[in-house]
Coordinates of C-alpha atoms and ligand atoms in Angstrom, one line a residue:
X1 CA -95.0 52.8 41.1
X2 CA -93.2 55.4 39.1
X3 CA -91.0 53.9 35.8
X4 CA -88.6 56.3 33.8
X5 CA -88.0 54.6 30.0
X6 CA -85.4 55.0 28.2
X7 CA -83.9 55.2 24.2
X8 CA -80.4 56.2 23.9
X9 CA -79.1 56.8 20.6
X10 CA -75.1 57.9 20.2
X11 CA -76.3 61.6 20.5
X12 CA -79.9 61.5 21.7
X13 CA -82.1 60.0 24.4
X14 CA -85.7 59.8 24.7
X15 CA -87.7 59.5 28.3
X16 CA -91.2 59.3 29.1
X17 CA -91.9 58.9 33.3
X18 CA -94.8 56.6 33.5
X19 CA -97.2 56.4 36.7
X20 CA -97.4 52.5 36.8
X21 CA -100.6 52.5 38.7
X22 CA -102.9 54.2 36.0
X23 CA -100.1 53.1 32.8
X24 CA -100.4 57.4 32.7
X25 CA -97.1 59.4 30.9
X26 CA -96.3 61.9 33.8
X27 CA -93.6 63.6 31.9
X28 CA -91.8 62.8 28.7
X29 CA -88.6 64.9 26.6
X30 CA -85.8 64.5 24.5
X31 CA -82.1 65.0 25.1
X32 CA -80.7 66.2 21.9
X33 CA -77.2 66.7 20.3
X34 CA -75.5 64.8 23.2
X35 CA -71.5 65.3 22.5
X36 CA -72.2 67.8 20.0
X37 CA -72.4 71.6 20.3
X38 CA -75.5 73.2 21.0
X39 CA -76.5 70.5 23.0
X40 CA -80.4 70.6 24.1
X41 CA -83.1 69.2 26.4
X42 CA -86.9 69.7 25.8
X43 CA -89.0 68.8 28.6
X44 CA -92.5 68.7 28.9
X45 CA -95.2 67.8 31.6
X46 CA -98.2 66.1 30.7
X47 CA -100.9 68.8 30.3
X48 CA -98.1 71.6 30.4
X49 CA -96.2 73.9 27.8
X50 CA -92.7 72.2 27.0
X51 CA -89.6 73.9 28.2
X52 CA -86.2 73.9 26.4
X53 CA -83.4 74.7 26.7
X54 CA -79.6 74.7 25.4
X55 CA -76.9 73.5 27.4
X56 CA -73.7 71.9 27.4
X57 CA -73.9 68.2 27.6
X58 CA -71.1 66.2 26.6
X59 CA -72.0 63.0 27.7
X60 CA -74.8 60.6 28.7
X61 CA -74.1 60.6 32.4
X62 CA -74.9 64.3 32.2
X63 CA -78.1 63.8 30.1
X64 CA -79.4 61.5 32.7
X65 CA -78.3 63.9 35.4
X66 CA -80.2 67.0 33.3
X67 CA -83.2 64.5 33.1
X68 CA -83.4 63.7 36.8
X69 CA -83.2 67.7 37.3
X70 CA -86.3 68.5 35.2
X71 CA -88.7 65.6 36.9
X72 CA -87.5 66.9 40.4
X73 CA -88.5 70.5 39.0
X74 CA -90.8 72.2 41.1
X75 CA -93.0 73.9 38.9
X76 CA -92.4 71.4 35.1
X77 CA -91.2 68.4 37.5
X78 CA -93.1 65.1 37.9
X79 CA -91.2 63.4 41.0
X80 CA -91.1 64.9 44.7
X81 CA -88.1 62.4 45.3
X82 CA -85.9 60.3 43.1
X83 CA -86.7 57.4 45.5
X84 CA -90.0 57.6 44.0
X85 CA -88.6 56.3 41.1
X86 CA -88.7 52.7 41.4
X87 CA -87.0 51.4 38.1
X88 CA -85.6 52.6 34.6
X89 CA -86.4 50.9 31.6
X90 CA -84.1 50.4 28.6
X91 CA -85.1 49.6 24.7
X92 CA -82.0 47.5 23.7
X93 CA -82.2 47.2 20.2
X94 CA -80.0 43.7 20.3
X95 CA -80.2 40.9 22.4
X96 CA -78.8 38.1 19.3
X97 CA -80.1 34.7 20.6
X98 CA -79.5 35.0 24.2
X99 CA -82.7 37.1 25.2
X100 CA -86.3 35.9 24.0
X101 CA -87.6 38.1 27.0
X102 CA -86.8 41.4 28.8
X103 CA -84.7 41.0 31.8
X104 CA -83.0 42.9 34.7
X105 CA -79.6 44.3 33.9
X106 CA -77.2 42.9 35.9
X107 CA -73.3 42.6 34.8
X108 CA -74.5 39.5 32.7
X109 CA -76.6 41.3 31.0
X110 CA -74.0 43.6 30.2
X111 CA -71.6 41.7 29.2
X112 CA -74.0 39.9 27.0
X113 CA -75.1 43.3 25.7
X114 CA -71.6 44.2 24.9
X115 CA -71.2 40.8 23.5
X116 CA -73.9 41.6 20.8
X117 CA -72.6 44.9 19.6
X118 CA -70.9 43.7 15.9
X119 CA -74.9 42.7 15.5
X120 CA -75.7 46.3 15.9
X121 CA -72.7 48.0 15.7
X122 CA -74.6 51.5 16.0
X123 CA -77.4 51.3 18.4
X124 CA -76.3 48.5 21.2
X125 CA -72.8 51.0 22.2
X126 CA -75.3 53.9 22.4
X127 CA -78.0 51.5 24.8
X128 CA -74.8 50.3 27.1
X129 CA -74.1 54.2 27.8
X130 CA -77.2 54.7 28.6
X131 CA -77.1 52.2 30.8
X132 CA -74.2 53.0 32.4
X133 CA -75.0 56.3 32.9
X134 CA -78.3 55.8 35.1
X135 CA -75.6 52.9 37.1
X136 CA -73.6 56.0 37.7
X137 CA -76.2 58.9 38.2
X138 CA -79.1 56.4 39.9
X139 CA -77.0 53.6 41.5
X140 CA -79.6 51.9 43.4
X141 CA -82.5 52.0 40.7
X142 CA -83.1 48.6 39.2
X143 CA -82.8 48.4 35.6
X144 CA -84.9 46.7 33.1
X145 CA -83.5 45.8 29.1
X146 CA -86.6 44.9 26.3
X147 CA -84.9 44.0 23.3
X148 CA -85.9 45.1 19.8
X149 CA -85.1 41.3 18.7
X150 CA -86.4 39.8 21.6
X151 CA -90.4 38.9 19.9
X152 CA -88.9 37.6 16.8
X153 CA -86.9 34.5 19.0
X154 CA -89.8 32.6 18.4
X155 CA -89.3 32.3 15.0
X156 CA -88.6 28.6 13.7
X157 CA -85.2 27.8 11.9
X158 CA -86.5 27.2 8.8
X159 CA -87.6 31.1 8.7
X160 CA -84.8 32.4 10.8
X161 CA -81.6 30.5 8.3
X162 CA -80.5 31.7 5.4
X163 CA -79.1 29.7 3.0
X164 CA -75.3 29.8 3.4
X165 CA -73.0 27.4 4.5
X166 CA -74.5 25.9 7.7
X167 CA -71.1 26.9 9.9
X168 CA -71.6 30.6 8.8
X169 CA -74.7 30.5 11.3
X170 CA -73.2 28.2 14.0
X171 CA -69.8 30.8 13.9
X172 CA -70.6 34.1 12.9
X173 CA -74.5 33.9 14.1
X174 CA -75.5 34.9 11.0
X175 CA -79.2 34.8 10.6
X176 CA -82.5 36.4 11.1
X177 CA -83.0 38.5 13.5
X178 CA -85.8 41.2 13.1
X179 CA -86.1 44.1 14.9
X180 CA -89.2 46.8 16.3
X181 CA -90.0 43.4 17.9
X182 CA -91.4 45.6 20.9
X183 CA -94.1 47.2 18.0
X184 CA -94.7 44.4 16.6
X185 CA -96.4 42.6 20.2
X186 CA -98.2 45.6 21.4
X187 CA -100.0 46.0 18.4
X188 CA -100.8 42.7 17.9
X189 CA -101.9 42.1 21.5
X190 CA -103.8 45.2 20.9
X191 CA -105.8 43.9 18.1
X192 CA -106.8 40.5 19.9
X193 CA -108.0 43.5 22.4
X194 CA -110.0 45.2 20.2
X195 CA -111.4 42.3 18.4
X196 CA -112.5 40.8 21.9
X197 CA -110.6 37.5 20.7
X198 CA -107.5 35.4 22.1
X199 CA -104.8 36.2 20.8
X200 CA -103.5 32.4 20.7
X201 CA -106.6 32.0 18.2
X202 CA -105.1 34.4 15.7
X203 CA -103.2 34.8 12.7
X204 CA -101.9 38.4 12.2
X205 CA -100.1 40.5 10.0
X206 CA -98.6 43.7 11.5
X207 CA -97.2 46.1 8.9
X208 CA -94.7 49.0 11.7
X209 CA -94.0 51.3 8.5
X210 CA -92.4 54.1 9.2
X211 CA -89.0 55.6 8.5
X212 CA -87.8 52.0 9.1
X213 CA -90.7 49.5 8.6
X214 CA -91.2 45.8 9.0
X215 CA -93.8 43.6 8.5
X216 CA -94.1 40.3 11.1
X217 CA -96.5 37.1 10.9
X218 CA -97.8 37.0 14.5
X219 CA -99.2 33.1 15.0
X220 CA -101.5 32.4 18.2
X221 CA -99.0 35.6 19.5
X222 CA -95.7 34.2 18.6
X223 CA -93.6 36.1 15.9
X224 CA -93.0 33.3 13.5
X225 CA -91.6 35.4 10.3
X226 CA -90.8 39.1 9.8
X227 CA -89.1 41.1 6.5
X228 CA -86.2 42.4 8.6
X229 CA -83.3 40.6 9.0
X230 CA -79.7 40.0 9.7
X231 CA -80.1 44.0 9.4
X232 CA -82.3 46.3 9.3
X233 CA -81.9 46.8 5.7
X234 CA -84.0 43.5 4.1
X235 CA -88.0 43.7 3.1
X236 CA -90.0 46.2 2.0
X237 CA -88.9 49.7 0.8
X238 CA -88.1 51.9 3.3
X239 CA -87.4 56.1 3.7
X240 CA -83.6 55.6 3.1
X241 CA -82.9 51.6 3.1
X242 CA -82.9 49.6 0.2
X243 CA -85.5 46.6 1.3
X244 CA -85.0 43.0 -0.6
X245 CA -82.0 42.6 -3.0
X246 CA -80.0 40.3 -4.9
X247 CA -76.7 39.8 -2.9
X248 CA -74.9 39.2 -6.0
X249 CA -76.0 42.7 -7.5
X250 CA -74.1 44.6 -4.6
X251 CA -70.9 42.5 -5.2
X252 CA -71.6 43.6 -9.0
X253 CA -71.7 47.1 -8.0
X254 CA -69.4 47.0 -5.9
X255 CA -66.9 45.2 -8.3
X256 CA -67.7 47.3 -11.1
X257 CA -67.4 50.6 -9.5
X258 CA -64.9 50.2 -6.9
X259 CA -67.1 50.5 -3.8
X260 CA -65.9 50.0 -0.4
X261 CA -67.8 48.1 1.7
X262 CA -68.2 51.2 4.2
X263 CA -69.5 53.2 1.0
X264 CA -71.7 50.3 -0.1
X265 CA -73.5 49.9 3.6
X266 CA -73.9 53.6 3.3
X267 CA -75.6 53.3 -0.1
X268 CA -78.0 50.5 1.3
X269 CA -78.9 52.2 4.9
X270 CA -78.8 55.7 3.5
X271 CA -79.2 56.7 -0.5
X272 CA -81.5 53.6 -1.3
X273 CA -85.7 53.6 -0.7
X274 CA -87.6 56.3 -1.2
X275 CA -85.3 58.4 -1.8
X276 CA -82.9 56.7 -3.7
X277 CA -86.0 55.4 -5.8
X278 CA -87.9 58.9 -6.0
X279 CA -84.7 61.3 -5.9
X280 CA -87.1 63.7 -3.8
X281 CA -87.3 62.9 -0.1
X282 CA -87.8 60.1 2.6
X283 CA -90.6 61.4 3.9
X284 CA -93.3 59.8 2.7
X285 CA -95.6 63.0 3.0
X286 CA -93.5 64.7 0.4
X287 CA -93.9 61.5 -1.9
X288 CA -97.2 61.8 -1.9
X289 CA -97.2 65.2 -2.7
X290 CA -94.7 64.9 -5.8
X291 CA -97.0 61.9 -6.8
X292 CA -100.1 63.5 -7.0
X293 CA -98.6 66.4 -9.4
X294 CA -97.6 63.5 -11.7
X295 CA -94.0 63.0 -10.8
X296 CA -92.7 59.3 -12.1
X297 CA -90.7 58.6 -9.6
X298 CA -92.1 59.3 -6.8
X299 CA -95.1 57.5 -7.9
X300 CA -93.1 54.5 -8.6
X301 CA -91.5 54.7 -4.9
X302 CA -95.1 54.8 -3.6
X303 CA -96.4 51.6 -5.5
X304 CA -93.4 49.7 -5.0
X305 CA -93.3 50.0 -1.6
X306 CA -97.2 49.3 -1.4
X307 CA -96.5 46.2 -3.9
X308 CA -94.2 45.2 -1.3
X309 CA -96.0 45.2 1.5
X310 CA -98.7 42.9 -0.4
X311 CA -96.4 41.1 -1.3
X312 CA -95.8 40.4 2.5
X313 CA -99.1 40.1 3.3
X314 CA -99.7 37.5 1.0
X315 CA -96.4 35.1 1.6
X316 CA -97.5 35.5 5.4
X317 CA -100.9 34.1 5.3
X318 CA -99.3 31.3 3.2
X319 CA -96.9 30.7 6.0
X320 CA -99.8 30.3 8.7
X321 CA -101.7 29.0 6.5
X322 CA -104.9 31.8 7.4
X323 CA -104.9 35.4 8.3
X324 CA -107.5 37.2 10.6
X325 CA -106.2 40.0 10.5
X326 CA -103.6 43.1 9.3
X327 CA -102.6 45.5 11.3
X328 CA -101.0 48.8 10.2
X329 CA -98.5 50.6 12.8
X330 CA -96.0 53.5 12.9
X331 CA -95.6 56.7 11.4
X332 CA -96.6 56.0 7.8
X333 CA -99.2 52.6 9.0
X334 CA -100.8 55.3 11.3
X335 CA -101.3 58.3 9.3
X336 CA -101.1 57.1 5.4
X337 CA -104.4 56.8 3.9
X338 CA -103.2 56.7 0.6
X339 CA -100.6 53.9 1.3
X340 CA -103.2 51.7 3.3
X341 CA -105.6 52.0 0.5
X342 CA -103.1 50.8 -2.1
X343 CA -102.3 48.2 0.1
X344 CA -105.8 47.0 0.9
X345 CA -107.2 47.1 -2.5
X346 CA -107.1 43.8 -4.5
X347 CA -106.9 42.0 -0.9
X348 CA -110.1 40.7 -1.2
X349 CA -109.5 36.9 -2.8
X350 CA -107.5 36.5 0.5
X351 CA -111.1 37.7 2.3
X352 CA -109.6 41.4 3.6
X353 CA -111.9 44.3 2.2
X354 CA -110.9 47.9 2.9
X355 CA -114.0 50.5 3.8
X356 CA -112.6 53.1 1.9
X357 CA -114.5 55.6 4.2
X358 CA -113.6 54.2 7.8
X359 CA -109.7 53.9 6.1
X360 CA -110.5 58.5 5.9
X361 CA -108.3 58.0 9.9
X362 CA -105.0 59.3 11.1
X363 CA -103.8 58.5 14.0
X364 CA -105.8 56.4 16.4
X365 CA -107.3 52.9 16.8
X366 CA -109.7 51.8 14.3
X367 CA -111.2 48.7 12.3
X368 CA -110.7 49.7 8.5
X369 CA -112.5 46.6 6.9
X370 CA -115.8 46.3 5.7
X371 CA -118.4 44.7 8.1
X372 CA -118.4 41.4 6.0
X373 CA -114.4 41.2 5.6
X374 CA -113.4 38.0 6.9
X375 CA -110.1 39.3 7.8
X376 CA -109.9 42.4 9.9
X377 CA -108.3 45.0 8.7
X378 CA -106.8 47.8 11.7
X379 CA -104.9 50.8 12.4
X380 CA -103.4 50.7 15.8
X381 CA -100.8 53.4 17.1
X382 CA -98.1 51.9 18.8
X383 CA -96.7 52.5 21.7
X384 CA -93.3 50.9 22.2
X385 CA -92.6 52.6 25.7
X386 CA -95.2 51.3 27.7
X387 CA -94.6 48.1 26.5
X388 CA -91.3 49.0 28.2
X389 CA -92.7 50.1 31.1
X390 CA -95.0 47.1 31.4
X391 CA -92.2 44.7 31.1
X392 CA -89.7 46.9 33.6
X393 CA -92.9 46.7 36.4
X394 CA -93.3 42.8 35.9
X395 CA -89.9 42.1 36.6
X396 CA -89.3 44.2 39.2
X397 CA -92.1 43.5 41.1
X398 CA -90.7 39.6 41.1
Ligands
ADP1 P1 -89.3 56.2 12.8 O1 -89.0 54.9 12.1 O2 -88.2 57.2 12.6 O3 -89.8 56.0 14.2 P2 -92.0 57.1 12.2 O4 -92.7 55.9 12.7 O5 -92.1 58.4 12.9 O6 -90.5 56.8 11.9 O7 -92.5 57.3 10.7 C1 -92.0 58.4 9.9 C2 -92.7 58.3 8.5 O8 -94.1 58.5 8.7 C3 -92.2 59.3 7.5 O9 -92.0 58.7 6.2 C4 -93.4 60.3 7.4 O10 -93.5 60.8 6.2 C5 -94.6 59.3 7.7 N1 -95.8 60.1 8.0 C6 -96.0 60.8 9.1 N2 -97.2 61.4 9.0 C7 -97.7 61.1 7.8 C8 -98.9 61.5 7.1 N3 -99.8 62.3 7.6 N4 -99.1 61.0 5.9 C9 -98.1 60.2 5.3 N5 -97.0 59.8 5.9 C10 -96.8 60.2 7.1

């Protein structure tokens, strides 16, 4: 069984072909610059140089189209025949409070779909076309949505309400959401893996850190808190967004300097974080850099987004009352030694002891704790689109 997954941004889209038999990635690429000039695709097969190239390709339906063009290749291709393809699966980033599960696409879905879009005004349009695109190019392949939301239904009201006026949640759905939902359950279902424990035993913390990060309290495998929110903008510090604030500073600011509200979101997704903090970069590679030279602020930026993340780490374990184990994910959870090891030290009251030596990893599944650390400590790469895939087989297999 052969599943193409799918993220569609406005002007992008990401595919990896997996071979459902052997969970293998046949092929994988990027559309880029979809509706812009220069337009490009870069393709590669698994064990094979990538080919690129540039091409006009103004909309979606002609992405998909391009896509189904390179896996039918005959030397860079991975499918003889599109009817070996035997379903596509979408990451949705929101599915509000209708979907606590991935589920086939069917006009309901849609409209539901469309229905969430002032939730995530940017990322849910860009997911429909998508969508409709491989109705138009692939009419008879089933489709299969996995939310970014979806995980963090679980979540109990007293951590998913904020404290408004009641009606605001019953009218406008104002609450918390969370999002890299799909991260956040592989990696903990990856740990209770490696550990060789159930995963309905366990109390985990998973830090996804990486341009956008979010931390999640994982109970017996149920998301029952995370630090993102209504938006993706609450928590800890991230590349360009601001992480926790006082709501009554931004009407300040806003006040006080005549801000818009457009300007103001811009501000909080965009200038704030580590860049806004450190006036250098997002990247956290570069941070680290500037730090080590003795630059203030970008030393500042790196322990407040480390105190933040301990910070998490400790209200979580309060809120399950125990912690097995802490899991770090994502670009800067996978490949940050530096940030792992200012997170880890001082963690040992709660019974969580870094190995300063087995934390010397980048990149791939490890334990990072001592022997005798109570709590586990792991790194654990995720991998979103085969959680995708996973999903997209279950279903349409019945
Ligand atoms: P996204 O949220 O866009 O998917 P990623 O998960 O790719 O982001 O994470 C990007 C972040 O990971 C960047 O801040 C980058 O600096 C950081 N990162 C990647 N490699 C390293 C590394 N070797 N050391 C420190 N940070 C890294």
């Amino acid at each position: 069984m052969k599943v193409l997954v799918l993220n569609c941004g406005s002007s992008s889209l990401k595919y990896q072909l997996f071979d459902m038999t052997s969970e293998e990635v046949l092929a994988k690429g990027l559309v880029d610059r979809i509706g812009i000039e220069g337009s490009t695709i870069k393709h590669t097969k698994t064990g094979q140089a990538s080919v690129s190239s540039t091409t006009d390709i103004p909309n979606h339906k002609v992405a998909i189209r391009l896509v189904t063009e390179h896996l039918l290749d005959a030397n860079h291709g991975a499918l003889s025949s599109l009817n070996e393809l035997s379903a596509v699966g979408h990451r949705v980033v929101h599915g509000g409070e209708k979907f606590a599960k991935s589920v086939v696409i069917d006009q309901e879905v849609l409209d539901v779909i469309e229905d969430c879009v002032p939730l995530a005004p940017l990322h849910n349009p860009a997911n429909l076309m998508g969508i409709r695109a491989v109705l138009d190019v692939l009419p008879d392949v089933p489709q299969v949505a996995v939310f970014d939301t979806a995980f963090h239904q679980s979540m109990p009201p007293k951590a998913f309400t904020y404290g408004l006026p009641y009606h605001y949640y019953e009218e406008s759905r104002l609450r918390r959401y969370g999002f890299h939902g799909t991260s956040h359950f592989y990696v903990a279902n990856r740990t209770a893996e490696i550990l060789g424990r159930p995963i309905d035993e366990l109390k985990i913390v998973t830090c996804h850190m990486g341009n956008g990060s979010s931390i999640a309290a994982v109970d017996g495998g149920k998301s029952v808190d995370t630090s993102l929110g209504f938006s993706t903008v609450p928590g800890i510090l991230m590349g360009t967004r601001a992480g926790d604030l006082d709501p009554v500073m931004v009407l300040h600011l806003m006040e006080q300097e005549g801000i818009s509200p457009k300007a103001m979101s811009h501000i909080l997704h965009k200038e704030s974080g580590v860049l806004g903090i450190s006036g250098i970069s997002s990247d956290l590679r570069d941070i680290e850099e500037a730090a080590s030279t003795g630059n203030e602020r970008a030393t500042l930026a790196l322990e407040m987004l480390c105190y933040g993340v301990r910070k998490y780490i400790g209200a979580y374990a309060a809120a399950m009352g125990g912690i097995d184990a802490i899991v770090f994910t994502a670009g800067i959870g996978e490949n940050s030694i530096l940030v792992r090891q200012m997170v880890g030290e001082g963690l040992d009251f709660l019974g969580a002891s870094l190995d300063i030596s087995r934390n010397n990893i980048r990149g791939k599944e490890a334990i990072i704790s001592t022997d005798n650390s109570r709590v586990k400590i792991l790194v654990v790469p995720t991998n979103e689109e085969l959680v995708i895939a996973r999903d997209t087989r279950t279903l349409v297999n019945g």
